[in-house]
Amino acid sequence: MKKDKSVLSSRSTGRITLSDVAKHAGVSPITVSRALKHPLQVSEKLKEKIAISVKALGYIPNHAARSLASSESKVITVIFPSLSNAVFPDVLEGIHETLVRAGYRILLANSHYSSEQEEALVKTMLEQNPDGIIVTGIDQTQNTRDLLKLSNTPVVQIMELDQNPIDMNVGLSHFDACYDLTNYLYSLGYKNIGFIGAQMDLRSHRRMEGYRKAVLEQNGDASQYVITSAESTSFKHGAELFIALISQHSDVDAIVFSNDDLAAGALLEATRRGMRIPEDIAIAGFNDLHFSEELIPPLTSVSVPRYEMGQQAAECLLYKIVNKTQPHCDQVNVGYSIVSRQST
């Protein structure tokens, strides 16, 4: 709907204010403020009158100005490294349901797996005076860590565990998870276990190091059957890396993948080549995404409680915001489990 031109012409900025709404509705600014913030304190007739003016003028409340006055923005900033990675929607769902139920809004940002871009985003978000910030991972730049600590804004680092968190920490050990997954494959009798990874962010590197430790303990050589790539993960890239590894090492009898996308691509490629899974080669992924149990054969994977992790991160923030004290969230380990299916 078009804005009232008579109001716009009286303002140099073009931004509709609460006073403009009051003038349009023929009431005081205090009455408009009360109707928007505490509608139960205003009559239905007056609320309807003000609502018509709000809609006619296209008024949007200035939450930044409100937060300066109340020291509360009711906004939580969440910074993910990717908005397309299938891992993060479940985490966001846990965050969203918990915060929205408590009356908070979420400002979501994408760092594109760049520490420098994350630093720039943190600077920008802090200017909006959020009540709390959730950041992904534990490898923020020192400048980012300093900015967050000096801001006195409650912060939760998620997805990983940190012995020295910025503030609060909810996650799991990716190193331990992949170490256990590799040893699980050894326990099934596999001897020559490979590793394939792509988009090697630091979490993927920690998974690879967990694999390496397990292999080193079993046979003393942790480098022979490893292929990694800086490219983004996908079914197609998983198939390509799978072909590259088995072409170089025909004796590989099992492969650990840094995520389920790559593992699924390899599984499909193995099937196209007439390879039997797991008889000819076993395949295991990481994250236990929703499609993993629907593959043929279903994929063995490391399951991470992503929704619960987002939920606990949000609960930690809310506790600190409301009570002004630190909850027991210095380090919350959400754990993981190995889901064994027919691909191994």
mmCIF file of C-alpha atoms in Angstrom:
data_model
loop_
_atom_site.group_PDB
_atom_site.id
_atom_site.type_symbol
_atom_site.label_atom_id
_atom_site.label_comp_id
_atom_site.label_asym_id
_atom_site.label_seq_id
_atom_site.Cartn_x
_atom_site.Cartn_y
_atom_site.Cartn_z
ATOM 1 C CA MET A 1 0.000 0.000 0.000
ATOM 2 C CA LYS A 2 1.259 3.500 -0.830
ATOM 3 C CA LYS A 3 2.341 5.750 1.990
ATOM 4 C CA ASP A 4 0.422 8.939 2.797
ATOM 5 C CA LYS A 5 2.151 11.607 0.643
ATOM 6 C CA SER A 6 1.063 14.422 2.920
ATOM 7 C CA VAL A 7 3.201 12.929 5.658
ATOM 8 C CA LEU A 8 6.133 12.136 3.413
ATOM 9 C CA SER A 9 6.264 15.673 2.041
ATOM 10 C CA SER A 10 6.658 17.064 5.538
ATOM 11 C CA ARG A 11 9.782 14.971 6.219
ATOM 12 C CA SER A 12 13.205 15.268 4.626
ATOM 13 C CA THR A 13 14.248 11.692 5.440
ATOM 14 C CA GLY A 14 11.138 9.913 4.214
ATOM 15 C CA ARG A 15 11.187 7.638 7.292
ATOM 16 C CA ILE A 16 7.808 7.349 8.964
ATOM 17 C CA THR A 17 8.001 7.892 12.709
ATOM 18 C CA LEU A 18 5.744 7.099 15.632
ATOM 19 C CA SER A 19 4.834 10.814 15.758
ATOM 20 C CA ASP A 20 3.661 10.647 12.133
ATOM 21 C CA VAL A 21 1.378 7.742 13.025
ATOM 22 C CA ALA A 22 0.031 9.670 16.018
ATOM 23 C CA LYS A 23 -0.713 12.724 13.869
ATOM 24 C CA HIS A 24 -2.406 10.610 11.215
ATOM 25 C CA ALA A 25 -4.549 8.823 13.806
ATOM 26 C CA GLY A 26 -5.308 12.006 15.735
ATOM 27 C CA VAL A 27 -3.902 10.702 19.022
ATOM 28 C CA SER A 28 -0.804 11.319 21.118
ATOM 29 C CA PRO A 29 2.545 9.553 20.448
ATOM 30 C CA ILE A 30 2.308 7.992 23.922
ATOM 31 C CA THR A 31 -1.006 6.404 22.973
ATOM 32 C CA VAL A 32 0.464 4.944 19.784
ATOM 33 C CA SER A 33 3.444 3.604 21.710
ATOM 34 C CA ARG A 34 1.161 1.989 24.276
ATOM 35 C CA ALA A 35 -1.009 0.426 21.566
ATOM 36 C CA LEU A 36 2.020 -1.133 19.865
ATOM 37 C CA LYS A 37 3.870 -2.279 22.985
ATOM 38 C CA HIS A 38 0.982 -3.091 25.339
ATOM 39 C CA PRO A 39 -2.144 -3.598 23.210
ATOM 40 C CA LEU A 40 -4.183 -4.939 26.137
ATOM 41 C CA GLN A 41 -4.005 -1.495 27.733
ATOM 42 C CA VAL A 42 -5.777 0.165 24.781
ATOM 43 C CA SER A 43 -9.406 -0.130 23.673
ATOM 44 C CA GLU A 44 -10.264 -2.177 20.595
ATOM 45 C CA LYS A 45 -11.609 0.924 18.824
ATOM 46 C CA LEU A 46 -8.386 2.857 19.434
ATOM 47 C CA LYS A 47 -6.205 -0.099 18.437
ATOM 48 C CA GLU A 48 -8.091 -0.422 15.154
ATOM 49 C CA LYS A 49 -7.724 3.302 14.462
ATOM 50 C CA ILE A 50 -3.964 3.193 15.080
ATOM 51 C CA ALA A 51 -3.585 -0.027 13.062
ATOM 52 C CA ILE A 52 -5.209 1.675 10.075
ATOM 53 C CA SER A 53 -2.708 4.554 10.330
ATOM 54 C CA VAL A 54 0.242 2.167 10.701
ATOM 55 C CA LYS A 55 -0.824 0.312 7.570
ATOM 56 C CA ALA A 56 -1.615 3.473 5.609
ATOM 57 C CA LEU A 57 1.765 5.033 6.335
ATOM 58 C CA GLY A 58 3.844 1.843 6.128
ATOM 59 C CA TYR A 59 5.259 2.460 9.588
ATOM 60 C CA ILE A 60 8.006 0.117 10.823
ATOM 61 C CA PRO A 61 8.987 0.368 14.528
ATOM 62 C CA ASN A 62 12.546 1.560 15.077
ATOM 63 C CA HIS A 63 13.812 -1.297 17.233
ATOM 64 C CA ALA A 64 17.351 0.096 17.364
ATOM 65 C CA ALA A 65 16.093 3.320 18.934
ATOM 66 C CA ARG A 66 13.863 1.362 21.282
ATOM 67 C CA SER A 67 16.769 -0.816 22.392
ATOM 68 C CA LEU A 68 18.837 2.258 23.253
ATOM 69 C CA ALA A 69 16.088 3.424 25.551
ATOM 70 C CA SER A 70 15.373 0.063 27.153
ATOM 71 C CA SER A 71 18.830 -1.570 26.939
ATOM 72 C CA GLU A 72 17.015 -4.501 25.327
ATOM 73 C CA SER A 73 16.599 -5.178 21.616
ATOM 74 C CA LYS A 74 14.780 -8.537 21.750
ATOM 75 C CA VAL A 75 17.064 -9.562 18.873
ATOM 76 C CA ILE A 76 19.491 -12.498 18.816
ATOM 77 C CA THR A 77 22.116 -12.627 16.078
ATOM 78 C CA VAL A 78 23.012 -16.032 14.610
ATOM 79 C CA ILE A 79 26.049 -16.357 12.327
ATOM 80 C CA PHE A 80 26.333 -19.540 10.254
ATOM 81 C CA PRO A 81 29.111 -20.315 7.741
ATOM 82 C CA SER A 82 26.547 -21.424 5.156
ATOM 83 C CA LEU A 83 22.811 -21.137 4.540
ATOM 84 C CA SER A 84 22.784 -23.980 1.992
ATOM 85 C CA ASN A 85 24.558 -26.633 4.072
ATOM 86 C CA ALA A 86 21.923 -29.183 5.118
ATOM 87 C CA VAL A 87 23.404 -29.385 8.632
ATOM 88 C CA PHE A 88 22.299 -25.929 9.769
ATOM 89 C CA PRO A 89 18.484 -25.874 9.250
ATOM 90 C CA ASP A 90 17.994 -28.324 12.126
ATOM 91 C CA VAL A 91 20.239 -26.233 14.389
ATOM 92 C CA LEU A 92 18.351 -23.087 13.407
ATOM 93 C CA GLU A 93 15.011 -24.773 14.094
ATOM 94 C CA GLY A 94 16.082 -25.494 17.661
ATOM 95 C CA ILE A 95 17.257 -21.904 18.100
ATOM 96 C CA HIS A 96 14.179 -20.418 16.449
ATOM 97 C CA GLU A 97 11.528 -22.335 18.358
ATOM 98 C CA THR A 98 13.177 -21.580 21.701
ATOM 99 C CA LEU A 99 13.753 -17.865 21.102
ATOM 100 C CA VAL A 100 10.488 -17.021 19.350
ATOM 101 C CA ARG A 101 8.565 -18.673 22.170
ATOM 102 C CA ALA A 102 10.368 -16.276 24.537
ATOM 103 C CA GLY A 103 9.514 -13.212 22.427
ATOM 104 C CA TYR A 104 12.822 -12.774 20.599
ATOM 105 C CA ARG A 105 13.573 -12.247 16.924
ATOM 106 C CA ILE A 106 16.502 -13.762 15.021
ATOM 107 C CA LEU A 107 18.904 -11.890 12.771
ATOM 108 C CA LEU A 108 20.634 -14.502 10.600
ATOM 109 C CA ALA A 109 23.943 -13.903 8.815
ATOM 110 C CA ASN A 110 26.196 -15.986 6.543
ATOM 111 C CA SER A 111 30.004 -15.838 6.902
ATOM 112 C CA HIS A 112 30.673 -18.113 3.879
ATOM 113 C CA TYR A 113 33.292 -20.070 5.869
ATOM 114 C CA SER A 114 35.443 -16.922 6.111
ATOM 115 C CA SER A 115 36.882 -15.860 9.484
ATOM 116 C CA GLU A 116 37.449 -12.366 8.109
ATOM 117 C CA GLN A 117 33.862 -12.063 6.912
ATOM 118 C CA GLU A 118 32.675 -13.373 10.269
ATOM 119 C CA GLU A 119 34.681 -10.624 11.983
ATOM 120 C CA ALA A 120 33.078 -7.978 9.774
ATOM 121 C CA LEU A 121 29.627 -9.409 10.500
ATOM 122 C CA VAL A 122 30.236 -9.378 14.248
ATOM 123 C CA LYS A 123 31.210 -5.691 14.065
ATOM 124 C CA THR A 124 28.047 -4.898 12.106
ATOM 125 C CA MET A 125 25.782 -6.963 14.328
ATOM 126 C CA LEU A 126 27.124 -5.454 17.542
ATOM 127 C CA GLU A 127 26.129 -2.036 16.184
ATOM 128 C CA GLN A 128 22.521 -3.304 16.222
ATOM 129 C CA ASN A 129 22.755 -3.889 19.983
ATOM 130 C CA PRO A 130 21.610 -7.549 19.981
ATOM 131 C CA ASP A 131 20.731 -9.156 23.294
ATOM 132 C CA GLY A 132 22.862 -12.177 22.400
ATOM 133 C CA ILE A 133 24.974 -13.715 19.642
ATOM 134 C CA ILE A 134 25.365 -17.317 18.474
ATOM 135 C CA VAL A 135 28.458 -18.026 16.357
ATOM 136 C CA THR A 136 29.483 -21.234 14.626
ATOM 137 C CA GLY A 137 32.681 -23.005 15.570
ATOM 138 C CA ILE A 138 35.565 -22.086 17.838
ATOM 139 C CA ASP A 139 38.085 -20.606 15.414
ATOM 140 C CA GLN A 140 37.157 -16.940 15.454
ATOM 141 C CA THR A 141 39.949 -14.439 14.824
ATOM 142 C CA GLN A 142 41.505 -12.845 17.886
ATOM 143 C CA ASN A 143 39.890 -9.546 16.893
ATOM 144 C CA THR A 144 36.482 -11.210 16.800
ATOM 145 C CA ARG A 145 37.022 -12.807 20.194
ATOM 146 C CA ASP A 146 38.109 -9.456 21.653
ATOM 147 C CA LEU A 147 35.124 -7.654 20.127
ATOM 148 C CA LEU A 148 32.685 -10.147 21.587
ATOM 149 C CA LYS A 149 34.277 -10.201 25.018
ATOM 150 C CA LEU A 150 34.491 -6.412 25.290
ATOM 151 C CA SER A 151 30.884 -5.984 24.165
ATOM 152 C CA ASN A 152 29.593 -7.795 27.264
ATOM 153 C CA THR A 153 27.000 -9.382 24.987
ATOM 154 C CA PRO A 154 26.124 -12.985 25.893
ATOM 155 C CA VAL A 155 27.762 -15.263 23.299
ATOM 156 C CA VAL A 156 27.404 -18.965 22.545
ATOM 157 C CA GLN A 157 29.836 -20.810 20.278
ATOM 158 C CA ILE A 158 28.150 -23.878 18.792
ATOM 159 C CA MET A 159 28.996 -27.023 16.777
ATOM 160 C CA GLU A 160 32.329 -27.682 18.557
ATOM 161 C CA LEU A 161 33.835 -27.768 22.022
ATOM 162 C CA ASP A 162 36.390 -25.221 23.199
ATOM 163 C CA GLN A 163 38.490 -25.457 26.352
ATOM 164 C CA ASN A 164 38.617 -21.650 26.427
ATOM 165 C CA PRO A 165 35.281 -20.369 25.105
ATOM 166 C CA ILE A 166 34.560 -16.698 24.505
ATOM 167 C CA ASP A 167 31.599 -16.977 26.869
ATOM 168 C CA MET A 168 29.380 -20.067 26.536
ATOM 169 C CA ASN A 169 29.894 -23.192 24.420
ATOM 170 C CA VAL A 170 27.524 -25.906 23.146
ATOM 171 C CA GLY A 171 28.848 -28.566 20.788
ATOM 172 C CA LEU A 172 30.713 -31.837 20.346
ATOM 173 C CA SER A 173 34.188 -33.173 19.560
ATOM 174 C CA HIS A 174 34.440 -33.846 15.831
ATOM 175 C CA PHE A 175 37.855 -35.393 16.428
ATOM 176 C CA ASP A 176 36.461 -37.943 18.877
ATOM 177 C CA ALA A 177 33.451 -38.691 16.686
ATOM 178 C CA CYS A 178 35.520 -39.574 13.627
ATOM 179 C CA TYR A 179 38.062 -41.444 15.761
ATOM 180 C CA ASP A 180 35.252 -43.610 17.117
ATOM 181 C CA LEU A 181 33.697 -44.083 13.673
ATOM 182 C CA THR A 182 37.014 -45.300 12.226
ATOM 183 C CA ASN A 183 37.571 -47.684 15.123
ATOM 184 C CA TYR A 184 34.029 -48.943 14.664
ATOM 185 C CA LEU A 185 34.925 -49.921 11.086
ATOM 186 C CA TYR A 186 38.049 -51.686 12.341
ATOM 187 C CA SER A 187 35.879 -53.599 14.808
ATOM 188 C CA LEU A 188 33.811 -54.888 11.874
ATOM 189 C CA GLY A 189 36.964 -56.403 10.344
ATOM 190 C CA TYR A 190 37.893 -53.800 7.735
ATOM 191 C CA LYS A 191 41.663 -53.396 7.302
ATOM 192 C CA ASN A 192 42.394 -50.683 4.724
ATOM 193 C CA ILE A 193 40.219 -47.742 5.665
ATOM 194 C CA GLY A 194 40.367 -44.511 3.658
ATOM 195 C CA PHE A 195 39.215 -40.953 4.275
ATOM 196 C CA ILE A 196 37.595 -38.553 1.807
ATOM 197 C CA GLY A 197 36.862 -34.920 2.648
ATOM 198 C CA ALA A 198 35.852 -31.737 0.809
ATOM 199 C CA GLN A 199 35.350 -28.080 1.698
ATOM 200 C CA MET A 200 37.920 -28.700 4.381
ATOM 201 C CA ASP A 201 36.876 -26.244 7.050
ATOM 202 C CA LEU A 202 38.407 -26.700 10.479
ATOM 203 C CA ARG A 203 35.657 -29.054 11.632
ATOM 204 C CA SER A 204 36.391 -31.321 8.667
ATOM 205 C CA HIS A 205 40.097 -31.153 9.488
ATOM 206 C CA ARG A 206 39.375 -32.274 13.037
ATOM 207 C CA ARG A 207 37.350 -35.188 11.709
ATOM 208 C CA MET A 208 40.270 -36.146 9.481
ATOM 209 C CA GLU A 209 42.678 -35.948 12.424
ATOM 210 C CA GLY A 210 40.401 -38.231 14.428
ATOM 211 C CA TYR A 211 40.506 -40.712 11.550
ATOM 212 C CA ARG A 212 44.300 -40.388 11.340
ATOM 213 C CA LYS A 213 44.763 -41.131 15.029
ATOM 214 C CA ALA A 214 42.663 -44.284 14.792
ATOM 215 C CA VAL A 215 44.529 -45.513 11.706
ATOM 216 C CA LEU A 216 47.897 -44.685 13.250
ATOM 217 C CA GLU A 217 47.055 -46.751 16.322
ATOM 218 C CA GLN A 218 45.904 -49.678 14.189
ATOM 219 C CA ASN A 219 48.624 -49.965 11.544
ATOM 220 C CA GLY A 220 51.111 -47.096 11.968
ATOM 221 C CA ASP A 221 50.369 -45.356 8.626
ATOM 222 C CA ALA A 222 47.716 -42.640 8.619
ATOM 223 C CA SER A 223 48.375 -41.001 5.254
ATOM 224 C CA GLN A 224 48.122 -43.670 2.584
ATOM 225 C CA TYR A 225 44.388 -43.648 1.876
ATOM 226 C CA VAL A 226 43.464 -39.955 2.232
ATOM 227 C CA ILE A 227 42.025 -37.643 -0.445
ATOM 228 C CA THR A 228 40.718 -34.142 0.303
ATOM 229 C CA SER A 229 39.454 -31.214 -1.741
ATOM 230 C CA ALA A 230 38.809 -27.531 -1.138
ATOM 231 C CA GLU A 231 35.694 -27.649 -3.349
ATOM 232 C CA SER A 232 32.186 -27.601 -1.931
ATOM 233 C CA THR A 233 30.632 -30.888 -0.939
ATOM 234 C CA SER A 234 28.030 -32.511 -3.191
ATOM 235 C CA PHE A 235 26.903 -35.916 -4.416
ATOM 236 C CA LYS A 236 28.798 -35.324 -7.658
ATOM 237 C CA HIS A 237 32.031 -34.360 -5.941
ATOM 238 C CA GLY A 238 31.727 -37.332 -3.612
ATOM 239 C CA ALA A 239 31.543 -39.620 -6.648
ATOM 240 C CA GLU A 240 34.579 -37.923 -8.220
ATOM 241 C CA LEU A 241 36.706 -38.236 -5.092
ATOM 242 C CA PHE A 242 35.588 -41.833 -4.618
ATOM 243 C CA ILE A 243 36.734 -42.711 -8.141
ATOM 244 C CA ALA A 244 40.065 -40.989 -7.518
ATOM 245 C CA LEU A 245 40.703 -42.915 -4.295
ATOM 246 C CA ILE A 246 39.791 -46.398 -5.512
ATOM 247 C CA SER A 247 41.737 -45.794 -8.746
ATOM 248 C CA GLN A 248 44.875 -45.147 -6.712
ATOM 249 C CA HIS A 249 44.228 -47.759 -4.027
ATOM 250 C CA SER A 250 42.284 -50.790 -5.196
ATOM 251 C CA ASP A 251 42.851 -52.482 -1.829
ATOM 252 C CA VAL A 252 40.721 -49.978 0.116
ATOM 253 C CA ASP A 253 37.879 -51.892 1.754
ATOM 254 C CA ALA A 254 36.156 -49.083 3.672
ATOM 255 C CA ILE A 255 35.978 -45.282 3.470
ATOM 256 C CA VAL A 256 35.124 -42.649 6.062
ATOM 257 C CA PHE A 257 33.647 -39.482 4.502
ATOM 258 C CA SER A 258 33.706 -36.059 6.125
ATOM 259 C CA ASN A 259 29.960 -35.702 5.530
ATOM 260 C CA ASP A 260 26.914 -37.530 4.204
ATOM 261 C CA ASP A 261 26.733 -35.606 0.899
ATOM 262 C CA LEU A 262 30.081 -37.009 -0.198
ATOM 263 C CA ALA A 263 29.301 -40.471 1.141
ATOM 264 C CA ALA A 264 25.976 -40.577 -0.736
ATOM 265 C CA GLY A 265 27.668 -39.600 -3.991
ATOM 266 C CA ALA A 266 30.232 -42.361 -3.522
ATOM 267 C CA LEU A 267 27.553 -44.909 -2.682
ATOM 268 C CA LEU A 268 25.619 -44.071 -5.848
ATOM 269 C CA GLU A 269 28.795 -44.217 -7.955
ATOM 270 C CA ALA A 270 29.771 -47.587 -6.473
ATOM 271 C CA THR A 271 26.318 -48.934 -7.345
ATOM 272 C CA ARG A 272 26.620 -47.635 -10.924
ATOM 273 C CA ARG A 273 29.916 -49.512 -11.209
ATOM 274 C CA GLY A 274 28.333 -52.726 -10.026
ATOM 275 C CA MET A 275 30.194 -52.746 -6.723
ATOM 276 C CA ARG A 276 28.501 -54.439 -3.794
ATOM 277 C CA ILE A 277 28.154 -52.437 -0.608
ATOM 278 C CA PRO A 278 29.444 -53.351 1.912
ATOM 279 C CA GLU A 279 30.837 -56.619 0.492
ATOM 280 C CA ASP A 280 33.222 -54.911 -1.975
ATOM 281 C CA ILE A 281 33.596 -51.640 -0.084
ATOM 282 C CA ALA A 282 32.039 -50.145 3.054
ATOM 283 C CA ILE A 283 30.968 -46.499 3.181
ATOM 284 C CA ALA A 284 30.360 -44.316 6.247
ATOM 285 C CA GLY A 285 29.361 -40.656 6.482
ATOM 286 C CA PHE A 286 29.054 -37.909 9.070
ATOM 287 C CA ASN A 287 26.009 -35.903 10.303
ATOM 288 C CA ASP A 288 23.296 -38.506 9.635
ATOM 289 C CA LEU A 289 21.273 -36.212 7.393
ATOM 290 C CA HIS A 290 17.613 -36.952 6.691
ATOM 291 C CA PHE A 291 18.276 -38.766 3.413
ATOM 292 C CA SER A 292 20.946 -41.087 4.822
ATOM 293 C CA GLU A 293 18.592 -43.857 5.952
ATOM 294 C CA GLU A 294 16.696 -43.664 2.625
ATOM 295 C CA LEU A 295 19.706 -44.579 0.488
ATOM 296 C CA ILE A 296 20.132 -48.089 -0.893
ATOM 297 C CA PRO A 297 21.745 -49.470 1.126
ATOM 298 C CA PRO A 298 21.085 -47.100 4.059
ATOM 299 C CA LEU A 299 24.166 -45.165 5.125
ATOM 300 C CA THR A 300 26.104 -45.668 8.350
ATOM 301 C CA SER A 301 26.816 -42.230 9.803
ATOM 302 C CA VAL A 302 27.679 -40.202 12.887
ATOM 303 C CA SER A 303 24.481 -38.735 14.264
ATOM 304 C CA VAL A 304 24.688 -35.271 15.840
ATOM 305 C CA PRO A 305 21.744 -33.879 17.889
ATOM 306 C CA ARG A 306 21.539 -30.694 15.838
ATOM 307 C CA TYR A 307 18.087 -29.517 16.951
ATOM 308 C CA GLU A 308 18.959 -30.087 20.613
ATOM 309 C CA MET A 309 22.240 -28.205 20.148
ATOM 310 C CA GLY A 310 20.396 -25.159 18.803
ATOM 311 C CA GLN A 311 17.818 -25.440 21.557
ATOM 312 C CA GLN A 312 20.431 -25.609 24.317
ATOM 313 C CA ALA A 313 22.393 -22.691 22.849
ATOM 314 C CA ALA A 314 19.234 -20.566 22.860
ATOM 315 C CA GLU A 315 18.362 -21.633 26.401
ATOM 316 C CA CYS A 316 21.848 -20.690 27.606
ATOM 317 C CA LEU A 317 21.475 -17.231 26.061
ATOM 318 C CA LEU A 318 18.030 -16.696 27.526
ATOM 319 C CA TYR A 319 19.158 -17.673 31.007
ATOM 320 C CA LYS A 320 22.048 -15.228 30.946
ATOM 321 C CA ILE A 321 19.974 -12.419 29.408
ATOM 322 C CA VAL A 322 17.191 -12.769 31.984
ATOM 323 C CA ASN A 323 19.242 -13.570 35.079
ATOM 324 C CA LYS A 324 22.373 -11.549 34.248
ATOM 325 C CA THR A 325 24.447 -14.472 35.519
ATOM 326 C CA GLN A 326 26.332 -17.286 33.848
ATOM 327 C CA PRO A 327 24.372 -20.532 33.569
ATOM 328 C CA HIS A 328 26.172 -23.880 33.533
ATOM 329 C CA CYS A 329 27.032 -23.389 29.852
ATOM 330 C CA ASP A 330 30.803 -22.908 29.924
ATOM 331 C CA GLN A 331 30.992 -26.124 27.941
ATOM 332 C CA VAL A 332 27.929 -28.214 27.083
ATOM 333 C CA ASN A 333 28.786 -31.465 25.303
ATOM 334 C CA VAL A 334 25.745 -32.596 23.280
ATOM 335 C CA GLY A 335 27.556 -35.771 22.239
ATOM 336 C CA TYR A 336 27.102 -37.949 19.155
ATOM 337 C CA SER A 337 26.268 -41.531 18.251
ATOM 338 C CA ILE A 338 27.287 -43.906 15.497
ATOM 339 C CA VAL A 339 24.213 -45.077 13.596
ATOM 340 C CA SER A 340 25.063 -48.434 12.044
ATOM 341 C CA ARG A 341 23.258 -49.282 8.801
ATOM 342 C CA GLN A 342 23.732 -51.660 5.884
ATOM 343 C CA SER A 343 26.442 -49.610 4.086
ATOM 344 C CA THR A 344 29.011 -51.045 6.524
#
